[in-house]
Amino acid sequence: ESKSDWPLIIFYHGLGENGDGTSTGLDGIPGNGIPGLLQNNQWPVAASNSGDDFIILCPQNSTENCHDPNEMNEFLRWAIEYYNVDESKIYMTGISCGAVGIWRYLLVYYDDEVIAATVPICGDGQLTYIVQGCDLGNLPIWGFHGEDDDVIDAQGTIYPMQRIQECTNPTPVDARLTIYPGVGHDSWTQTYNLSAGFDIYSWLLSHTNP
């Protein structure tokens, strides 16, 4: 099927996959999450109603820290310019430090209103909620976390998502929170391969940004 414009998912990796963007540095990227599924040809086509009609980009973070929102913004603008992206269907997802990066992006660039929905997994959005408040509800967010995460506390997702869900002005568009009981830091594998039963890819596609 040929399309002129494609939905875009940008995946942000965790701290362990940081690198300098060279060929050897990039070797670590497919370790976890969406890039691992793609490398092993395990994209869960059968389990999702969305098929696999996406452009998927996985930028490598070269800092010592989590993904930098300014670099994320620059990469997003570059991707829109150089790929046939459907600008109404731009999505972000990430794990651990990558999800922290997404929350930081929303802290700084929320008003840009470029992305249509986001799935941050085991990140920390507490500061983002404290600063942005109920306005965050205008963006569809589905936060995932393992209840027993000892790397990034589950409150990093529980606190902002529960606050957003309680908002009435505005009422959130689609604010979802999924906590896996008894699960530690790796709450992403069962989320991305859809074995947990949540079709996040169809959920993302159900949201478009006018």
PDB file of C-alpha atoms in Angstrom:
ATOM      1  CA  GLU A   1       0.000   0.000   0.000  1.00  0.00           C
ATOM      2  CA  SER A   2       1.502   3.283  -1.001  1.00  0.00           C
ATOM      3  CA  LYS A   3       0.757   6.408   0.951  1.00  0.00           C
ATOM      4  CA  SER A   4       2.048   9.901   0.487  1.00  0.00           C
ATOM      5  CA  ASP A   5       2.093  10.608   4.210  1.00  0.00           C
ATOM      6  CA  TRP A   6       2.668   8.215   7.093  1.00  0.00           C
ATOM      7  CA  PRO A   7       2.056   8.319  10.833  1.00  0.00           C
ATOM      8  CA  LEU A   8       5.296   8.881  12.745  1.00  0.00           C
ATOM      9  CA  ILE A   9       6.298   7.220  16.004  1.00  0.00           C
ATOM     10  CA  ILE A  10       9.442   8.556  17.639  1.00  0.00           C
ATOM     11  CA  PHE A  11      10.852   6.112  20.188  1.00  0.00           C
ATOM     12  CA  TYR A  12      13.179   7.367  22.930  1.00  0.00           C
ATOM     13  CA  HIS A  13      15.459   4.752  24.460  1.00  0.00           C
ATOM     14  CA  GLY A  14      16.662   4.375  28.040  1.00  0.00           C
ATOM     15  CA  LEU A  15      19.909   5.484  29.696  1.00  0.00           C
ATOM     16  CA  GLY A  16      21.731   2.261  28.840  1.00  0.00           C
ATOM     17  CA  GLU A  17      21.404   2.962  25.118  1.00  0.00           C
ATOM     18  CA  ASN A  18      22.993   6.412  25.218  1.00  0.00           C
ATOM     19  CA  GLY A  19      25.784   6.795  22.678  1.00  0.00           C
ATOM     20  CA  ASP A  20      27.567   9.046  20.216  1.00  0.00           C
ATOM     21  CA  GLY A  21      25.533   8.157  17.135  1.00  0.00           C
ATOM     22  CA  THR A  22      28.417   6.365  15.382  1.00  0.00           C
ATOM     23  CA  SER A  23      27.886   2.903  13.920  1.00  0.00           C
ATOM     24  CA  THR A  24      29.298   1.212  17.017  1.00  0.00           C
ATOM     25  CA  GLY A  25      27.384   3.515  19.334  1.00  0.00           C
ATOM     26  CA  LEU A  26      24.124   2.762  17.550  1.00  0.00           C
ATOM     27  CA  ASP A  27      24.534  -0.986  18.093  1.00  0.00           C
ATOM     28  CA  GLY A  28      22.978  -0.657  21.526  1.00  0.00           C
ATOM     29  CA  ILE A  29      19.735   0.950  20.358  1.00  0.00           C
ATOM     30  CA  PRO A  30      17.813  -2.250  19.478  1.00  0.00           C
ATOM     31  CA  GLY A  31      18.273  -3.579  22.996  1.00  0.00           C
ATOM     32  CA  ASN A  32      14.861  -2.647  24.348  1.00  0.00           C
ATOM     33  CA  GLY A  33      11.420  -1.615  23.256  1.00  0.00           C
ATOM     34  CA  ILE A  34      10.295  -0.911  19.709  1.00  0.00           C
ATOM     35  CA  PRO A  35      13.763  -1.092  18.050  1.00  0.00           C
ATOM     36  CA  GLY A  36      14.258  -4.570  19.522  1.00  0.00           C
ATOM     37  CA  LEU A  37      10.929  -5.716  18.098  1.00  0.00           C
ATOM     38  CA  LEU A  38      11.862  -4.363  14.685  1.00  0.00           C
ATOM     39  CA  GLN A  39      15.341  -5.883  14.648  1.00  0.00           C
ATOM     40  CA  ASN A  40      13.984  -9.297  15.607  1.00  0.00           C
ATOM     41  CA  ASN A  41      11.082  -9.011  13.150  1.00  0.00           C
ATOM     42  CA  GLN A  42       8.624  -9.286  16.037  1.00  0.00           C
ATOM     43  CA  TRP A  43       6.419  -6.270  15.382  1.00  0.00           C
ATOM     44  CA  PRO A  44       3.041  -7.461  16.750  1.00  0.00           C
ATOM     45  CA  VAL A  45       1.034  -7.025  13.548  1.00  0.00           C
ATOM     46  CA  ALA A  46      -1.449  -9.768  14.377  1.00  0.00           C
ATOM     47  CA  ALA A  47      -2.139  -8.436  17.860  1.00  0.00           C
ATOM     48  CA  SER A  48      -2.913  -4.887  16.751  1.00  0.00           C
ATOM     49  CA  ASN A  49      -5.666  -3.422  14.641  1.00  0.00           C
ATOM     50  CA  SER A  50      -3.209  -0.836  13.341  1.00  0.00           C
ATOM     51  CA  GLY A  51      -0.987  -3.090  11.215  1.00  0.00           C
ATOM     52  CA  ASP A  52       2.481  -1.645  10.763  1.00  0.00           C
ATOM     53  CA  ASP A  53       1.808   1.513   8.769  1.00  0.00           C
ATOM     54  CA  PHE A  54       4.267   3.733  10.606  1.00  0.00           C
ATOM     55  CA  ILE A  55       7.482   5.579  10.109  1.00  0.00           C
ATOM     56  CA  ILE A  56       9.476   4.736  13.238  1.00  0.00           C
ATOM     57  CA  LEU A  57      12.495   6.803  14.211  1.00  0.00           C
ATOM     58  CA  CYS A  58      14.752   6.081  17.187  1.00  0.00           C
ATOM     59  CA  PRO A  59      17.118   8.975  17.885  1.00  0.00           C
ATOM     60  CA  GLN A  60      20.150   8.245  20.037  1.00  0.00           C
ATOM     61  CA  ASN A  61      20.822  10.431  23.035  1.00  0.00           C
ATOM     62  CA  SER A  62      24.461  11.542  23.226  1.00  0.00           C
ATOM     63  CA  THR A  63      24.295  13.356  26.572  1.00  0.00           C
ATOM     64  CA  GLU A  64      25.207  11.828  29.935  1.00  0.00           C
ATOM     65  CA  ASN A  65      21.659  12.478  31.060  1.00  0.00           C
ATOM     66  CA  CYS A  66      18.140  11.727  29.822  1.00  0.00           C
ATOM     67  CA  HIS A  67      16.958  13.020  26.440  1.00  0.00           C
ATOM     68  CA  ASP A  68      17.164  16.801  26.127  1.00  0.00           C
ATOM     69  CA  PRO A  69      13.893  18.521  25.141  1.00  0.00           C
ATOM     70  CA  ASN A  70      15.654  21.011  22.850  1.00  0.00           C
ATOM     71  CA  GLU A  71      17.346  18.197  20.942  1.00  0.00           C
ATOM     72  CA  MET A  72      14.039  16.322  20.833  1.00  0.00           C
ATOM     73  CA  ASN A  73      12.366  19.357  19.300  1.00  0.00           C
ATOM     74  CA  GLU A  74      15.143  19.786  16.723  1.00  0.00           C
ATOM     75  CA  PHE A  75      14.928  16.110  15.767  1.00  0.00           C
ATOM     76  CA  LEU A  76      11.157  16.300  15.440  1.00  0.00           C
ATOM     77  CA  ARG A  77      11.402  19.326  13.122  1.00  0.00           C
ATOM     78  CA  TRP A  78      14.075  17.538  11.063  1.00  0.00           C
ATOM     79  CA  ALA A  79      11.934  14.402  10.777  1.00  0.00           C
ATOM     80  CA  ILE A  80       8.930  16.380   9.546  1.00  0.00           C
ATOM     81  CA  GLU A  81      11.097  18.060   6.930  1.00  0.00           C
ATOM     82  CA  TYR A  82      12.860  14.957   5.580  1.00  0.00           C
ATOM     83  CA  TYR A  83      10.233  12.225   5.829  1.00  0.00           C
ATOM     84  CA  ASN A  84       6.734  11.919   4.360  1.00  0.00           C
ATOM     85  CA  VAL A  85       5.082  12.450   7.727  1.00  0.00           C
ATOM     86  CA  ASP A  86       1.363  12.869   8.235  1.00  0.00           C
ATOM     87  CA  GLU A  87       1.615  15.901  10.502  1.00  0.00           C
ATOM     88  CA  SER A  88      -1.741  15.108  12.110  1.00  0.00           C
ATOM     89  CA  LYS A  89      -0.345  11.757  13.331  1.00  0.00           C
ATOM     90  CA  ILE A  90       2.929  12.392  15.149  1.00  0.00           C
ATOM     91  CA  TYR A  91       3.431  10.304  18.281  1.00  0.00           C
ATOM     92  CA  MET A  92       6.083   9.954  20.974  1.00  0.00           C
ATOM     93  CA  THR A  93       6.813   6.963  23.158  1.00  0.00           C
ATOM     94  CA  GLY A  94       9.793   6.024  25.275  1.00  0.00           C
ATOM     95  CA  ILE A  95      11.088   4.028  28.187  1.00  0.00           C
ATOM     96  CA  SER A  96      12.745   5.067  31.439  1.00  0.00           C
ATOM     97  CA  CYS A  97      15.109   7.954  30.565  1.00  0.00           C
ATOM     98  CA  GLY A  98      13.317   8.232  27.231  1.00  0.00           C
ATOM     99  CA  ALA A  99       9.986   8.665  28.984  1.00  0.00           C
ATOM    100  CA  VAL A 100      11.604  11.191  31.315  1.00  0.00           C
ATOM    101  CA  GLY A 101      12.642  12.993  28.132  1.00  0.00           C
ATOM    102  CA  ILE A 102       9.065  12.986  26.831  1.00  0.00           C
ATOM    103  CA  TRP A 103       7.793  14.494  30.071  1.00  0.00           C
ATOM    104  CA  ARG A 104      10.576  17.112  29.854  1.00  0.00           C
ATOM    105  CA  TYR A 105       9.587  17.834  26.266  1.00  0.00           C
ATOM    106  CA  LEU A 106       6.025  18.438  27.453  1.00  0.00           C
ATOM    107  CA  LEU A 107       7.383  20.682  30.190  1.00  0.00           C
ATOM    108  CA  VAL A 108       9.130  22.937  27.651  1.00  0.00           C
ATOM    109  CA  TYR A 109       7.363  22.477  24.312  1.00  0.00           C
ATOM    110  CA  TYR A 110       3.815  21.527  25.257  1.00  0.00           C
ATOM    111  CA  ASP A 111       2.411  24.709  23.709  1.00  0.00           C
ATOM    112  CA  ASP A 112       3.806  23.751  20.296  1.00  0.00           C
ATOM    113  CA  GLU A 113       0.967  21.230  19.982  1.00  0.00           C
ATOM    114  CA  VAL A 114       2.873  19.193  17.394  1.00  0.00           C
ATOM    115  CA  ILE A 115       2.291  15.689  18.745  1.00  0.00           C
ATOM    116  CA  ALA A 116      -1.086  13.956  18.666  1.00  0.00           C
ATOM    117  CA  ALA A 117      -0.606  11.473  21.540  1.00  0.00           C
ATOM    118  CA  THR A 118       2.128   9.976  23.695  1.00  0.00           C
ATOM    119  CA  VAL A 119       2.873   6.757  25.595  1.00  0.00           C
ATOM    120  CA  PRO A 120       5.556   7.368  28.258  1.00  0.00           C
ATOM    121  CA  ILE A 121       6.609   4.137  29.994  1.00  0.00           C
ATOM    122  CA  CYS A 122       8.223   4.194  33.477  1.00  0.00           C
ATOM    123  CA  GLY A 123       9.138   7.869  33.293  1.00  0.00           C
ATOM    124  CA  ASP A 124       8.639  10.737  35.731  1.00  0.00           C
ATOM    125  CA  GLY A 125       6.142  13.472  34.906  1.00  0.00           C
ATOM    126  CA  GLN A 126       5.606  14.947  38.347  1.00  0.00           C
ATOM    127  CA  LEU A 127       7.336  18.264  37.666  1.00  0.00           C
ATOM    128  CA  THR A 128       5.628  18.532  34.284  1.00  0.00           C
ATOM    129  CA  TYR A 129       2.226  18.260  35.907  1.00  0.00           C
ATOM    130  CA  ILE A 130       3.140  20.716  38.656  1.00  0.00           C
ATOM    131  CA  VAL A 131       4.109  23.298  35.995  1.00  0.00           C
ATOM    132  CA  GLN A 132       1.604  22.581  33.204  1.00  0.00           C
ATOM    133  CA  GLY A 133      -1.329  21.416  35.301  1.00  0.00           C
ATOM    134  CA  CYS A 134      -4.643  20.443  33.745  1.00  0.00           C
ATOM    135  CA  ASP A 135      -3.639  21.801  30.325  1.00  0.00           C
ATOM    136  CA  LEU A 136      -1.764  18.509  29.877  1.00  0.00           C
ATOM    137  CA  GLY A 137      -5.174  16.863  29.562  1.00  0.00           C
ATOM    138  CA  ASN A 138      -5.551  18.368  26.098  1.00  0.00           C
ATOM    139  CA  LEU A 139      -2.923  15.873  24.915  1.00  0.00           C
ATOM    140  CA  PRO A 140      -3.879  12.172  24.936  1.00  0.00           C
ATOM    141  CA  ILE A 141      -1.410  10.481  27.315  1.00  0.00           C
ATOM    142  CA  TRP A 142      -1.274   6.806  28.293  1.00  0.00           C
ATOM    143  CA  GLY A 143       1.233   6.270  31.070  1.00  0.00           C
ATOM    144  CA  PHE A 144       2.561   2.821  31.990  1.00  0.00           C
ATOM    145  CA  HIS A 145       4.649   1.798  35.000  1.00  0.00           C
ATOM    146  CA  GLY A 146       5.574  -1.282  37.014  1.00  0.00           C
ATOM    147  CA  GLU A 147       4.279  -1.077  40.566  1.00  0.00           C
ATOM    148  CA  ASP A 148       7.576  -2.373  42.009  1.00  0.00           C
ATOM    149  CA  ASP A 149       9.929  -0.275  39.853  1.00  0.00           C
ATOM    150  CA  ASP A 150      13.093   0.344  41.905  1.00  0.00           C
ATOM    151  CA  VAL A 151      14.786   2.537  39.277  1.00  0.00           C
ATOM    152  CA  ILE A 152      12.110   5.181  38.713  1.00  0.00           C
ATOM    153  CA  ASP A 153       9.355   5.167  41.320  1.00  0.00           C
ATOM    154  CA  ALA A 154       5.879   4.390  40.002  1.00  0.00           C
ATOM    155  CA  GLN A 155       4.701   7.730  41.440  1.00  0.00           C
ATOM    156  CA  GLY A 156       6.501   9.273  38.466  1.00  0.00           C
ATOM    157  CA  THR A 157       3.573   8.096  36.344  1.00  0.00           C
ATOM    158  CA  ILE A 158       0.828   7.660  38.942  1.00  0.00           C
ATOM    159  CA  TYR A 159       1.009  11.217  40.287  1.00  0.00           C
ATOM    160  CA  PRO A 160       0.686  13.151  37.001  1.00  0.00           C
ATOM    161  CA  MET A 161      -1.808  10.766  35.396  1.00  0.00           C
ATOM    162  CA  GLN A 162      -4.141  10.653  38.394  1.00  0.00           C
ATOM    163  CA  ARG A 163      -4.017  14.453  38.690  1.00  0.00           C
ATOM    164  CA  ILE A 164      -4.826  14.828  34.983  1.00  0.00           C
ATOM    165  CA  GLN A 165      -7.695  12.351  35.294  1.00  0.00           C
ATOM    166  CA  GLU A 166      -9.155  14.481  38.101  1.00  0.00           C
ATOM    167  CA  CYS A 167      -9.094  17.645  35.991  1.00  0.00           C
ATOM    168  CA  THR A 168     -12.383  19.261  35.036  1.00  0.00           C
ATOM    169  CA  ASN A 169     -11.186  22.457  33.355  1.00  0.00           C
ATOM    170  CA  PRO A 170     -10.401  21.295  30.794  1.00  0.00           C
ATOM    171  CA  THR A 171     -11.632  17.723  31.057  1.00  0.00           C
ATOM    172  CA  PRO A 172      -8.850  15.464  29.726  1.00  0.00           C
ATOM    173  CA  VAL A 173      -9.228  14.191  26.171  1.00  0.00           C
ATOM    174  CA  ASP A 174      -7.890  10.690  26.923  1.00  0.00           C
ATOM    175  CA  ALA A 175      -5.753  10.244  30.040  1.00  0.00           C
ATOM    176  CA  ARG A 176      -4.951   6.618  30.806  1.00  0.00           C
ATOM    177  CA  LEU A 177      -2.886   5.023  33.543  1.00  0.00           C
ATOM    178  CA  THR A 178      -1.805   1.379  33.572  1.00  0.00           C
ATOM    179  CA  ILE A 179       0.163   0.031  36.536  1.00  0.00           C
ATOM    180  CA  TYR A 180       1.440  -3.539  36.347  1.00  0.00           C
ATOM    181  CA  PRO A 181       1.234  -5.209  39.795  1.00  0.00           C
ATOM    182  CA  GLY A 182       4.426  -6.939  40.852  1.00  0.00           C
ATOM    183  CA  VAL A 183       6.404  -5.646  37.851  1.00  0.00           C
ATOM    184  CA  GLY A 184       9.757  -3.879  38.241  1.00  0.00           C
ATOM    185  CA  HIS A 185      11.499  -1.472  35.898  1.00  0.00           C
ATOM    186  CA  ASP A 186      10.783  -3.388  32.692  1.00  0.00           C
ATOM    187  CA  SER A 187       7.187  -2.415  32.122  1.00  0.00           C
ATOM    188  CA  TRP A 188       7.862  -1.835  28.426  1.00  0.00           C
ATOM    189  CA  THR A 189       8.374  -5.322  26.971  1.00  0.00           C
ATOM    190  CA  GLN A 190       4.804  -6.492  27.574  1.00  0.00           C
ATOM    191  CA  THR A 191       3.492  -3.069  26.550  1.00  0.00           C
ATOM    192  CA  TYR A 192       5.232  -2.863  23.164  1.00  0.00           C
ATOM    193  CA  ASN A 193       4.825  -6.518  22.164  1.00  0.00           C
ATOM    194  CA  LEU A 194       1.149  -6.210  23.191  1.00  0.00           C
ATOM    195  CA  SER A 195       1.280  -9.346  25.354  1.00  0.00           C
ATOM    196  CA  ALA A 196      -0.265  -7.300  28.183  1.00  0.00           C
ATOM    197  CA  GLY A 197      -3.325  -6.836  25.986  1.00  0.00           C
ATOM    198  CA  PHE A 198      -3.249  -3.064  25.477  1.00  0.00           C
ATOM    199  CA  ASP A 199      -3.259  -2.137  21.777  1.00  0.00           C
ATOM    200  CA  ILE A 200      -1.238   1.038  22.146  1.00  0.00           C
ATOM    201  CA  TYR A 201      -0.585   1.344  18.396  1.00  0.00           C
ATOM    202  CA  SER A 202      -4.275   1.475  17.517  1.00  0.00           C
ATOM    203  CA  TRP A 203      -4.777   3.822  20.460  1.00  0.00           C
ATOM    204  CA  LEU A 204      -2.149   6.183  19.110  1.00  0.00           C
ATOM    205  CA  LEU A 205      -3.701   6.133  15.635  1.00  0.00           C
ATOM    206  CA  SER A 206      -7.126   6.847  17.118  1.00  0.00           C
ATOM    207  CA  HIS A 207      -5.836  10.328  17.997  1.00  0.00           C
ATOM    208  CA  THR A 208      -5.112  12.920  15.362  1.00  0.00           C
ATOM    209  CA  ASN A 209      -3.921  16.453  15.800  1.00  0.00           C
ATOM    210  CA  PRO A 210      -5.867  18.981  13.704  1.00  0.00           C
TER     211      PRO A 210
END
